[in-house]
mmCIF file of C-alpha atoms in Angstrom:
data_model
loop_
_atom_site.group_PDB
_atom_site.id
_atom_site.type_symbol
_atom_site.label_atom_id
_atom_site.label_comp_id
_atom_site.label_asym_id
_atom_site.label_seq_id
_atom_site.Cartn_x
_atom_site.Cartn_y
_atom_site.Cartn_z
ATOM 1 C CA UNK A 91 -12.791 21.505 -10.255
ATOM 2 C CA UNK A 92 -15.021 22.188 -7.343
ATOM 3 C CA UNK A 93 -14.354 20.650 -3.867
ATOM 4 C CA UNK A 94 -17.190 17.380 -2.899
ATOM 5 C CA UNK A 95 -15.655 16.795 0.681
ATOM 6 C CA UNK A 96 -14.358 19.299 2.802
ATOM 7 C CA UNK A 97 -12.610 18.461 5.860
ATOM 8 C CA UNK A 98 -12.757 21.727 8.253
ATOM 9 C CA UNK A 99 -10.326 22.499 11.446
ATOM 10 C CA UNK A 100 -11.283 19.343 12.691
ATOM 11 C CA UNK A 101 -9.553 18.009 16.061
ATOM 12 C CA UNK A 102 -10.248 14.594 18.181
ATOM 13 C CA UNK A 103 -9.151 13.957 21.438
ATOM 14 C CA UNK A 104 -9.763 10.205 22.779
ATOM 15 C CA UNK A 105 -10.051 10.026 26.769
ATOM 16 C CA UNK A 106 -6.632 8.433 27.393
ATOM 17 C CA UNK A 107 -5.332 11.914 26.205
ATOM 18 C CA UNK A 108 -4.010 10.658 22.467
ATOM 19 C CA UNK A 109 -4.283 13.612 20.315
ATOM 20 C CA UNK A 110 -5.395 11.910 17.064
ATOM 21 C CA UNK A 111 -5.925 15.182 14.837
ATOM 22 C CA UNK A 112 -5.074 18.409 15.257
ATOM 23 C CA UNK A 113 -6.967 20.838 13.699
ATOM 24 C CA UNK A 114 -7.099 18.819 10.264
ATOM 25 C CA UNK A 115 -8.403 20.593 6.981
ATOM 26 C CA UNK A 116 -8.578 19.650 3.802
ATOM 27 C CA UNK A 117 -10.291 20.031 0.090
ATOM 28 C CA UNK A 118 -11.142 17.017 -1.949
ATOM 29 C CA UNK A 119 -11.841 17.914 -5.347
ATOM 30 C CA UNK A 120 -14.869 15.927 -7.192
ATOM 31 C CA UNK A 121 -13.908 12.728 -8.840
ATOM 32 C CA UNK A 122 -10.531 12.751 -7.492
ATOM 33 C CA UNK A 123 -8.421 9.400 -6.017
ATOM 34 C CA UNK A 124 -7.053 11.417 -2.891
ATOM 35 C CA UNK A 125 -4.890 9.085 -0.962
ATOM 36 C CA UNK A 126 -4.053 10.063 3.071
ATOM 37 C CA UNK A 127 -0.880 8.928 3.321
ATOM 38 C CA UNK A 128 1.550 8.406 6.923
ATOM 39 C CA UNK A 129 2.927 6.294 9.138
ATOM 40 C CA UNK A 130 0.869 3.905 12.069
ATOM 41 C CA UNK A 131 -0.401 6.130 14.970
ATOM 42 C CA UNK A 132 -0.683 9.032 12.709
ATOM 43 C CA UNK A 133 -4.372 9.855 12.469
ATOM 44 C CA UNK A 134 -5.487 8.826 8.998
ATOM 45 C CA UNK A 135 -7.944 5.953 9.841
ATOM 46 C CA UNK A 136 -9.129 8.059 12.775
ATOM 47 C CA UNK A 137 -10.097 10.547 9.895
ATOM 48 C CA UNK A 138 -11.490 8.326 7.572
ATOM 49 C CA UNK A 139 -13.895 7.029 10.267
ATOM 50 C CA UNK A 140 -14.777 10.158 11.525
ATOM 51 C CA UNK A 141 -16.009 10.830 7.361
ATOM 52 C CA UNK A 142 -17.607 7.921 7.714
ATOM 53 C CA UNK A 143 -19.295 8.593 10.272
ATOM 54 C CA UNK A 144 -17.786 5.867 13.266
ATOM 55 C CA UNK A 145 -16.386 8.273 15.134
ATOM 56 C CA UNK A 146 -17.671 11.882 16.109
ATOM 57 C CA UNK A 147 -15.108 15.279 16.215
ATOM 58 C CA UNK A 148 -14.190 17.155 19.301
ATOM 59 C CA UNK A 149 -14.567 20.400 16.843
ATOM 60 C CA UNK A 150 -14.533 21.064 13.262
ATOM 61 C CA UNK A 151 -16.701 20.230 10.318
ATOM 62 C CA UNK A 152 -17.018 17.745 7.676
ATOM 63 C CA UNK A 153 -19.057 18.487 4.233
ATOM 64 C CA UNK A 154 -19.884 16.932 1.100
ATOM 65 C CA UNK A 155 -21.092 19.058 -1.468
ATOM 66 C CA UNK A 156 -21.480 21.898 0.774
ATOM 67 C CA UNK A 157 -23.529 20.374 3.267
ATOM 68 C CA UNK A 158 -22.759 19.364 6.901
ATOM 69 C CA UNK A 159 -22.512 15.517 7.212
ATOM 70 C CA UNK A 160 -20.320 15.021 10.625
ATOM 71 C CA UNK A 161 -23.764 15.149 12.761
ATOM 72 C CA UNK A 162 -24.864 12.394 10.621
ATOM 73 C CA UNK A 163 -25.070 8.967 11.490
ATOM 74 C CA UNK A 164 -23.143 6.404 9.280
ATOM 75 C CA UNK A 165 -26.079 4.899 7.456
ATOM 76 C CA UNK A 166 -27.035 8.800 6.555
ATOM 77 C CA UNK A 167 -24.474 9.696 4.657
ATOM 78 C CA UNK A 168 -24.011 9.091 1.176
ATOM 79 C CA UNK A 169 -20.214 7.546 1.915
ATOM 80 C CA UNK A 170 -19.723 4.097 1.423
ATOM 81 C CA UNK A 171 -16.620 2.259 3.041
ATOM 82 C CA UNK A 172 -14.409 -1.000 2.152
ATOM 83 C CA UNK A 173 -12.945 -2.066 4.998
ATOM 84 C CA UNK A 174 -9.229 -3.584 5.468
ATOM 85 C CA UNK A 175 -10.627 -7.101 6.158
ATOM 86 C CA UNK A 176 -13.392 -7.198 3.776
ATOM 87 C CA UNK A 177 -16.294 -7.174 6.399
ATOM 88 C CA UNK A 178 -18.037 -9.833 3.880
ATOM 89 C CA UNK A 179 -21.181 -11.948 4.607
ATOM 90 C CA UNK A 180 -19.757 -15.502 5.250
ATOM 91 C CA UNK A 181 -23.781 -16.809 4.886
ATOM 92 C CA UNK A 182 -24.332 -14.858 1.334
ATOM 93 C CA UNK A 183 -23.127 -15.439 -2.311
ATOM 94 C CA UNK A 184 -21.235 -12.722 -4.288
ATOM 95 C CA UNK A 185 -24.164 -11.999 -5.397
ATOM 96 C CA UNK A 186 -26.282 -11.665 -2.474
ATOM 97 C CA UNK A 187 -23.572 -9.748 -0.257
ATOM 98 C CA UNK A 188 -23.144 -7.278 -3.107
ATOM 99 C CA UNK A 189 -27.118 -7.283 -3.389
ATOM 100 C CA UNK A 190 -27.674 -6.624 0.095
ATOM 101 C CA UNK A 191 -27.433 -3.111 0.388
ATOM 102 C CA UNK A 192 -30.693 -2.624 -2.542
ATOM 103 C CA UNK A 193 -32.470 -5.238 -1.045
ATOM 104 C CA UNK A 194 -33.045 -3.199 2.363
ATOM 105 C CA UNK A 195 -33.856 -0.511 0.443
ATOM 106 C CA UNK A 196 -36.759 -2.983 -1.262
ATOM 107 C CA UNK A 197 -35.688 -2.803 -4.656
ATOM 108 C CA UNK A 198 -37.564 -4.154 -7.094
ATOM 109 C CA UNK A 199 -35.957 -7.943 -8.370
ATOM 110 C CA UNK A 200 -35.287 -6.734 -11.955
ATOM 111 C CA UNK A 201 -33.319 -3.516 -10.393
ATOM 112 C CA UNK A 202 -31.230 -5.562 -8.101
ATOM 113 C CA UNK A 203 -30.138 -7.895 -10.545
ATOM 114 C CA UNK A 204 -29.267 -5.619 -13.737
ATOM 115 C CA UNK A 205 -26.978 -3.254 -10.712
ATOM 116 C CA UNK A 206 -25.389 -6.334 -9.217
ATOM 117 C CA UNK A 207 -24.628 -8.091 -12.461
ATOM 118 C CA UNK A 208 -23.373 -4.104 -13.338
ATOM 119 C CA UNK A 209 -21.125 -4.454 -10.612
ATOM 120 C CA UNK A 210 -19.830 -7.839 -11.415
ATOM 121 C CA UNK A 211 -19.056 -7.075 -14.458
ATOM 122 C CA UNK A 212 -17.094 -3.652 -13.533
ATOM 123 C CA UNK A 213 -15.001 -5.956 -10.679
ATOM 124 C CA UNK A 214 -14.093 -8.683 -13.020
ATOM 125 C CA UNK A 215 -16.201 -11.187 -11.007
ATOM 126 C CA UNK A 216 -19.117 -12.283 -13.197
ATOM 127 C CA UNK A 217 -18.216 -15.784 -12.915
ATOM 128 C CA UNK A 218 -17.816 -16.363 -9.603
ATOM 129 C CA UNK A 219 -21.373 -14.758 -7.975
ATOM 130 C CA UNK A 220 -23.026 -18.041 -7.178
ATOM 131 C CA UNK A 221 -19.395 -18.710 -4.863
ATOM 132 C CA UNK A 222 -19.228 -18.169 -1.116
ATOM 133 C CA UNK A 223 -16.495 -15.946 0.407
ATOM 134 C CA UNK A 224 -14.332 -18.584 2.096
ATOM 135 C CA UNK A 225 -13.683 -19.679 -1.671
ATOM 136 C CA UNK A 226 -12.702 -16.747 -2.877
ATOM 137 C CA UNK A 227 -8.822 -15.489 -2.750
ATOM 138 C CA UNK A 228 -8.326 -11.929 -1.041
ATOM 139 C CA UNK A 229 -8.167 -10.179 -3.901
ATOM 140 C CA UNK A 230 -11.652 -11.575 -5.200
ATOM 141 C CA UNK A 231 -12.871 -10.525 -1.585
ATOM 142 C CA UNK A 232 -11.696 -7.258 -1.716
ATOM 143 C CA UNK A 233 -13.151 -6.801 -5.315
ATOM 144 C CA UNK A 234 -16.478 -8.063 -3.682
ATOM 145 C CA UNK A 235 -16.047 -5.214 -1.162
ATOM 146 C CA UNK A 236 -15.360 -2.685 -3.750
ATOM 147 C CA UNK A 237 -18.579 -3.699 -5.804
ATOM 148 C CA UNK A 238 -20.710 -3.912 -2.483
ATOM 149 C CA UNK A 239 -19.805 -0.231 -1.635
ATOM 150 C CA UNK A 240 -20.042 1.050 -5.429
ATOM 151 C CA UNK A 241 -23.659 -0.166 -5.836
ATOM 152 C CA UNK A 242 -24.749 2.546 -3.197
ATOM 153 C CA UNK A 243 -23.653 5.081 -5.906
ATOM 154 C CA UNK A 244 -21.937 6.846 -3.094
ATOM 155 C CA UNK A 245 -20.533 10.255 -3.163
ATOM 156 C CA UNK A 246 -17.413 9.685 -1.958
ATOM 157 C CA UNK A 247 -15.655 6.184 -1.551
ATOM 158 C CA UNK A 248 -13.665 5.528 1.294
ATOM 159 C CA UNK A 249 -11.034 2.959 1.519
ATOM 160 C CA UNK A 250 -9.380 1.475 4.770
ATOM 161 C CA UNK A 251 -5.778 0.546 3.685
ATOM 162 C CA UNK A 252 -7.859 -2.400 1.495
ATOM 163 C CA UNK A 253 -4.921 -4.013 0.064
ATOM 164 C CA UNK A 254 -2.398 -4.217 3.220
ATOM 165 C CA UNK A 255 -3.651 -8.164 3.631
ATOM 166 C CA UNK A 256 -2.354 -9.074 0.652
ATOM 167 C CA UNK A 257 1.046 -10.129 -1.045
ATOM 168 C CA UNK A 258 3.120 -7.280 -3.324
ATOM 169 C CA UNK A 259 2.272 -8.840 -6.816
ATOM 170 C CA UNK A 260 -1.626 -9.054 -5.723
ATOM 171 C CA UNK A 261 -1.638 -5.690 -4.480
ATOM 172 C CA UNK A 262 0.159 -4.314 -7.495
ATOM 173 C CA UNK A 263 -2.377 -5.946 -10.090
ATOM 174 C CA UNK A 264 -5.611 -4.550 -7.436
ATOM 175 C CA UNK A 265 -3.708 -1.039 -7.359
ATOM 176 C CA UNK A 266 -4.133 -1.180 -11.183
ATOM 177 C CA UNK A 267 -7.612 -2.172 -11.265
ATOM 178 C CA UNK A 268 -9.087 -0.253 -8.472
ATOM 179 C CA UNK A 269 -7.594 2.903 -10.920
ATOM 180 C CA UNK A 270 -9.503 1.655 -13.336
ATOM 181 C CA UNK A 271 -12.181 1.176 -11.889
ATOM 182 C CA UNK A 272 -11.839 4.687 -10.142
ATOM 183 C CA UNK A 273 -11.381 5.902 -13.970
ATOM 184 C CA UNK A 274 -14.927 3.982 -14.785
ATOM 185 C CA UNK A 275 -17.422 5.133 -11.697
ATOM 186 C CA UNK A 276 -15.827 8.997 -11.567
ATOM 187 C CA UNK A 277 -16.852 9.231 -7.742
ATOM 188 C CA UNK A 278 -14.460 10.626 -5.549
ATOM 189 C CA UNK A 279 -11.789 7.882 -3.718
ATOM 190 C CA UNK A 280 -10.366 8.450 -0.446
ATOM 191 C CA UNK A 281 -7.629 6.026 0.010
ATOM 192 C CA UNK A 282 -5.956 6.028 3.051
ATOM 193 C CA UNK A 283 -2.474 3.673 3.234
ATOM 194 C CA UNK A 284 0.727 3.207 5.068
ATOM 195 C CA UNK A 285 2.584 2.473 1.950
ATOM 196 C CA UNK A 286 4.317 5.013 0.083
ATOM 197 C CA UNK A 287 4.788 3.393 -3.065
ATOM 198 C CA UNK A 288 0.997 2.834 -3.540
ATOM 199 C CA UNK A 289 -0.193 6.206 -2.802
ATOM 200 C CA UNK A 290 2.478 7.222 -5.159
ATOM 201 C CA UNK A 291 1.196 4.926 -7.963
ATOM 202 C CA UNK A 292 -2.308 5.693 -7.980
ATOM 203 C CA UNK A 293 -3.431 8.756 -6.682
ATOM 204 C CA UNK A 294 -4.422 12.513 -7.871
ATOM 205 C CA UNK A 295 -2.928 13.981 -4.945
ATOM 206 C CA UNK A 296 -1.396 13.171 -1.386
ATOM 207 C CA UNK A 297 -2.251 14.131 2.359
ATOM 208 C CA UNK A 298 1.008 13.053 4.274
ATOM 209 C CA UNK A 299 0.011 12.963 7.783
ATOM 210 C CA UNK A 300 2.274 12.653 11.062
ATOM 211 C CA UNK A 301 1.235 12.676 15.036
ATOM 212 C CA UNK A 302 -1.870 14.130 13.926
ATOM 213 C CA UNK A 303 -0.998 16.469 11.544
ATOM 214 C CA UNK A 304 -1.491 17.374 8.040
ATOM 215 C CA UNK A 305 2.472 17.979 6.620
ATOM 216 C CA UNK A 306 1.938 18.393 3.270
ATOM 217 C CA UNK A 307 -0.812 18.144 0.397
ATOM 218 C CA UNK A 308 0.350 17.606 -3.408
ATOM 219 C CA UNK A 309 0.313 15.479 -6.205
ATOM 220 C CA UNK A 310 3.237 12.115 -6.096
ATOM 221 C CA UNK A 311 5.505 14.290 -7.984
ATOM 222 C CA UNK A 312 5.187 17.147 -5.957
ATOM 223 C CA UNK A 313 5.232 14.876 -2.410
ATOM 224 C CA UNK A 314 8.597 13.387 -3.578
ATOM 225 C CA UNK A 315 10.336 15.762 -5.557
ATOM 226 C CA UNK A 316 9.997 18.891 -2.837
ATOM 227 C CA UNK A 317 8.913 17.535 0.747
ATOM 228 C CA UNK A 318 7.775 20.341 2.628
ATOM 229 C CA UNK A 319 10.351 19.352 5.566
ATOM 230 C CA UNK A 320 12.600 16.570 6.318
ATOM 231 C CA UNK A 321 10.287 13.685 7.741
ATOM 232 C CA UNK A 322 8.254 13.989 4.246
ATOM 233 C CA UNK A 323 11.578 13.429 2.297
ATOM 234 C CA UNK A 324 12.560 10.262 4.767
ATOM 235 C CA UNK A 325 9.233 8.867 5.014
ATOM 236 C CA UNK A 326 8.338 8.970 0.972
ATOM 237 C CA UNK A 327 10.617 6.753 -0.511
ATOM 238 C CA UNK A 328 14.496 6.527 0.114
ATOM 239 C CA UNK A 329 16.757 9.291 0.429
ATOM 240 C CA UNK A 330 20.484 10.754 1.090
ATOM 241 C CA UNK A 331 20.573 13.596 3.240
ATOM 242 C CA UNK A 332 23.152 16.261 3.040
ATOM 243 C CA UNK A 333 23.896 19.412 6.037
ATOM 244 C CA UNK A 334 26.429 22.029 5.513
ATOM 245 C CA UNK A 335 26.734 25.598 6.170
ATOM 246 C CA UNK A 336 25.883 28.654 3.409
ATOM 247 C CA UNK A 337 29.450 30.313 3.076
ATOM 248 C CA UNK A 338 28.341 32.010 -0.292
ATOM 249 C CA UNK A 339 25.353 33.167 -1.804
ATOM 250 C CA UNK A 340 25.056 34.132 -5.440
ATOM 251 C CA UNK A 341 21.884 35.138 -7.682
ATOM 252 C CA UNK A 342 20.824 31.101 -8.587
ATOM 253 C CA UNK A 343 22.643 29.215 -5.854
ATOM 254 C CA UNK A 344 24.495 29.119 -3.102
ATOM 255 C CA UNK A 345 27.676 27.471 -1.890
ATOM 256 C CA UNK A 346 27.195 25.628 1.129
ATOM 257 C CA UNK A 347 30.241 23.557 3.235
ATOM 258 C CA UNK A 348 30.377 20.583 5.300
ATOM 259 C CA UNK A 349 33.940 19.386 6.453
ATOM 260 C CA UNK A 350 33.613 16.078 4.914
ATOM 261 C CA UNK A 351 31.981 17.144 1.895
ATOM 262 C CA UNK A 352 33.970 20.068 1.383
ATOM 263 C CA UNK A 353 32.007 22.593 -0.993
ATOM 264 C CA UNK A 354 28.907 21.636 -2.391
ATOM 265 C CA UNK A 355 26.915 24.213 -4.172
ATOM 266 C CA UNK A 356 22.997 24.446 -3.411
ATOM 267 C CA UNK A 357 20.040 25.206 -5.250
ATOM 268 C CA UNK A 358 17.620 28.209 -3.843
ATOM 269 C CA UNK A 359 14.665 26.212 -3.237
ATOM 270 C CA UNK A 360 14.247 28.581 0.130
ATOM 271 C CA UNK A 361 16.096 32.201 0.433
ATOM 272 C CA UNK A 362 18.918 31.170 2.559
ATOM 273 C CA UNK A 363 21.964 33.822 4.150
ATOM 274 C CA UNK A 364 25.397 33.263 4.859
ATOM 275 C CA UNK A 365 25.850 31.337 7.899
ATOM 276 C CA UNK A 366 22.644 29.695 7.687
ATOM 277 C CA UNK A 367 23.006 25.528 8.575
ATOM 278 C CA UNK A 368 20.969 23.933 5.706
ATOM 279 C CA UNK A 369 19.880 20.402 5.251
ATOM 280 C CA UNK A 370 18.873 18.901 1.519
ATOM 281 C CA UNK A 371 17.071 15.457 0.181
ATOM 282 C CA UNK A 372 19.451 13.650 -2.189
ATOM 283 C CA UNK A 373 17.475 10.805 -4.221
ATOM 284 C CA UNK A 374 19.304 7.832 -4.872
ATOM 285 C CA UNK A 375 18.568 7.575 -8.251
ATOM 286 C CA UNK A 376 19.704 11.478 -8.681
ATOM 287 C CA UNK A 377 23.896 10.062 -7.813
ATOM 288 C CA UNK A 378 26.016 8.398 -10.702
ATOM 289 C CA UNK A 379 28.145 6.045 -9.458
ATOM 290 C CA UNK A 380 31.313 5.228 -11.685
ATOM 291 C CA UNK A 381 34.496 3.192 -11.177
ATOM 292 C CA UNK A 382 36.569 6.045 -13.375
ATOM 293 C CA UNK A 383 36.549 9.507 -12.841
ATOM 294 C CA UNK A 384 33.656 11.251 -14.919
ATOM 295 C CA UNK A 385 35.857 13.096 -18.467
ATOM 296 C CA UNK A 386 35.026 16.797 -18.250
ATOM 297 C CA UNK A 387 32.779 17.199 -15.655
ATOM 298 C CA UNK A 388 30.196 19.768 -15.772
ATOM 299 C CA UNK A 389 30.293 22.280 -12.730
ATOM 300 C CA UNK A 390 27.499 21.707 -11.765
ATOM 301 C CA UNK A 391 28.392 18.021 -10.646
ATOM 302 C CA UNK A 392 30.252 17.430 -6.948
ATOM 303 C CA UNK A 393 31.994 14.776 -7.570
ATOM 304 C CA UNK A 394 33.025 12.398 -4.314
ATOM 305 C CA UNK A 395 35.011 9.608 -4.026
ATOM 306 C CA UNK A 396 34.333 6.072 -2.068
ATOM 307 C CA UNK A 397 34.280 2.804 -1.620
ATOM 308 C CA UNK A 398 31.757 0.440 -2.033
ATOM 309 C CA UNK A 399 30.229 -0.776 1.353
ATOM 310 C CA UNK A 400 27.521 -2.932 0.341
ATOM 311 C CA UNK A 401 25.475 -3.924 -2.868
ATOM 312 C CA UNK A 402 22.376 -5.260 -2.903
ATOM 313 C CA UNK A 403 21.261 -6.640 -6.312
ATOM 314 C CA UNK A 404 17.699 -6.259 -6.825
ATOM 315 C CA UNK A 405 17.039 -7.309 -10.705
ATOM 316 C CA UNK A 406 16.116 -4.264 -12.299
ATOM 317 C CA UNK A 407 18.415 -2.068 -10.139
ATOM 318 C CA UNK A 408 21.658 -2.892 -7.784
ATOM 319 C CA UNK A 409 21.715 -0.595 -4.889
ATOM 320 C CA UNK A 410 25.208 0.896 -3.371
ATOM 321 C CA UNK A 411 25.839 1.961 -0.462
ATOM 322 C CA UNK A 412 28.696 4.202 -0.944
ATOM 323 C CA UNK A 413 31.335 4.733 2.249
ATOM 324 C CA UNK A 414 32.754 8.481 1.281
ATOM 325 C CA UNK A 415 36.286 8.280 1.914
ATOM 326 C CA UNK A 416 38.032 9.530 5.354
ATOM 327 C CA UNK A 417 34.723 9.402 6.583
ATOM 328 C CA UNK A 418 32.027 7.661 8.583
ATOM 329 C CA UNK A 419 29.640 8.791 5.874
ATOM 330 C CA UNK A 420 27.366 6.086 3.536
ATOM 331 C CA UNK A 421 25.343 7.431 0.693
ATOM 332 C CA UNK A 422 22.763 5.374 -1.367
ATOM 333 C CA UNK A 423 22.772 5.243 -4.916
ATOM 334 C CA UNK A 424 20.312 3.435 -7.337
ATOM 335 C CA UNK A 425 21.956 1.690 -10.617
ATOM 336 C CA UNK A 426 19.595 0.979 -13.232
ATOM 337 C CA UNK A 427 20.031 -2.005 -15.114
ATOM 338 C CA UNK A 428 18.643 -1.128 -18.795
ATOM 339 C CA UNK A 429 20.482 -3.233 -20.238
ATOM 340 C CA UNK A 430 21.691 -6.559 -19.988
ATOM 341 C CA UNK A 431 24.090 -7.206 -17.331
ATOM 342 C CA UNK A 432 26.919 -9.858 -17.137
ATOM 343 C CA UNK A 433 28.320 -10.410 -13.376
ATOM 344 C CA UNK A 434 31.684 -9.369 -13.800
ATOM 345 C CA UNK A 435 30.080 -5.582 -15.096
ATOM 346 C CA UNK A 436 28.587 -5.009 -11.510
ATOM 347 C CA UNK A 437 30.053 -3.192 -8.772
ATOM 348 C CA UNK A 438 32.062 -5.081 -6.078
ATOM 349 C CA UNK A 439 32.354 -4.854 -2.535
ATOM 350 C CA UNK A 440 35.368 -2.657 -1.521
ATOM 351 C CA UNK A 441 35.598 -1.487 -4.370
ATOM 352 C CA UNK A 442 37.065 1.632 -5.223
ATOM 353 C CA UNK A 443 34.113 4.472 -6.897
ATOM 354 C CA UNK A 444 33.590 8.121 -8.172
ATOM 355 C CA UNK A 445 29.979 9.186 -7.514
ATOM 356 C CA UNK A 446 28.059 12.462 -8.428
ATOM 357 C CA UNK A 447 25.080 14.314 -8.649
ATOM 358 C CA UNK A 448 23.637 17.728 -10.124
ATOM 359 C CA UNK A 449 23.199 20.299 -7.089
ATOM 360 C CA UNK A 450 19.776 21.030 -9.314
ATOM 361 C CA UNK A 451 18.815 17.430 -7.983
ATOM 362 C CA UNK A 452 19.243 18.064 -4.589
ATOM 363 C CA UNK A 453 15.939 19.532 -2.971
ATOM 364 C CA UNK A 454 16.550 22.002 0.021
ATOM 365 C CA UNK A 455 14.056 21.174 2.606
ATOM 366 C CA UNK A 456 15.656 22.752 5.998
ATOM 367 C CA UNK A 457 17.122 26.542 6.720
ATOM 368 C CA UNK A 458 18.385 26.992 10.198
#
């Protein structure tokens, strides 16, 4: 699939000294939903406005479909952005704010109305054009937005962390429909969030930024099942860390020891020597948690004992937090609930646990 946007070396500099980006690059393939992905202060919306065309680079290039867009102005490029807070037209209809755009460019009556009555179909909003946007909930706004930007037929959609004003069950239900409607138009989506779990969700592939910096580019299962280093594994999604020291090294794995842990053994993720200090990303949902010691345990399992510190019950899941015992040590561990689940059957504080995981679950992310 050949690259549409091209972000190349590019660095910004503002004049209080903030280092936004440092020499940024990145492909974006045609027709993907590429989400940039990190925490506040990390560069991502400076990026997206510099594609956009808000804010200029220091150095570096920006192209879409091989040409040279970052000496553009805004209204030059063929990118189209919805905003966080819906930048709407108070004064205009649904209709006439997602008309707007074709009616500067003097198109004829017929044209304007079969496109907006395209796009009000494609958002779900047919009903509602003749409303203004004080009547309209957030998510209606925001699907205004979308159909205000789309009607542009724009290259490449950009999209300002569009669903961070509203509540977890309206942002799950958008999430769903701006995929489809990514799925529908085929133009390229750059989505740029805060929230792991959404750029997880919905998106081809992931650009986790930090302090300016690209870490790591790779689809949600690579992003959470290998972070390239530990702030990746902490930031995506919850996590158990373990550190020991390689004492053994075999063909497959390794055997690594930590004085409260004892031996563990270790997947080679990374060539590692003896003596090296390693650190790994344990997944909650990777430990089994179990009030009686596991029957025949497989070898590859460590198997720990504790006691439980804290549960939080959460529906669909309880999670533990696991004290390991003569220690200071608390490890998280995610209990499905497939089944139906009577009180007495859940785990109890203080109560006394086995827990265990594969070493083949355990990513190594560190060598030292």
């Amino acid at each position: 699939m050949e690259n549409e946007l091209r972000i190349i070396s590019v660095s910004k500099e503002f004049k209080d000294g903030y280092k936004a980006l440092n020499n940024v690059s990145l492909d974006i393939k045609k027709g993907e939903f590429f989400s940039i992905l990190g925490p506040s202060g990390c560069g991502k919306t400076t990026l997206l406005k510099m594609i956009a065309g808000f804010i200029s680079p220091d150095s570096g290039e920006i192209r879409v479909n091989g040409e040279r867009i970052d000496h553009l102005a805004p209204n030059e490029r063929n990118v189209n952005t919805v905003f966080q807070n819906y930048a709407l037209f108070p004064n205009m209809t649904v209709y006439d704010n997602i008309a707007f755009s074709l009616k500067l460019k003097k198109a004829n009556k017929d044209t304007i109305d079969k496109e907006v009555h395209k796009y009000l179909d494609l958002v779900g909003l047919s009903e509602h054009r003749d409303k203004y946007p004080d009547s309209l909930s957030g998510g209606q706004k925001q699907r205004v937005a979308i159909a205000r930007a789309l009607i542009n037929k724009p290259e490449v959609l950009l999209l300002d962390e569009p669903l961070s004003a509203l509540d977890a069950k309206l942002r799950q239900k958008l999430l769903i429909e701006l995929d489809t409607i990514h799925d529908e138009v085929g133009i390229t989506f750059v989505f740029v969030t805060h929230d792991q779990s959404e750029a997880l969700s919905i998106s081809d592939r992931i650009a986790v930024m930090h302090k300016g910096d690209v870490l790591q580019v790779g689809t949600p299962n690579e992003i959470y099942e290998t972070p390239v280093n530990t702030f990746v594994a902490d930031f995506i999604g919850e996590t158990n860390f373990l550190e020991g020291e390689i004492i053994k090294v075999y063909d497959n794995y390794a055997i690594a020891y930590e004085k409260d842990l004892g031996e563990f053994k270790v997947e080679l993720d990374k060539p590692v020597k003896v003596g090296n200090k390693v650190k790994l990303t344990l997944r909650p949902e990777k430990i089994l948690a179990d009030n009686k010691m596991p029957n025949n345990p497989n070898d590859k399992y460590k198997i720990l004992e504790g006691i439980v510190d804290e549960v939080i019950y959460n529906g669909f899941q309880s999670k533990l937090f696991i004290k390991l015992d003569n220690s200071d040590k608390i490890f998280k561990a995610f209990e499905q609930h497939r089944e139906f689940v009577e009180q007495d059957e859940l785990f109890e504080w203080k109560e006394k646990v086995y827990f265990y995981w594969n070493y083949e679950d355990a990513y190594l992310v560190e060598v030292m």
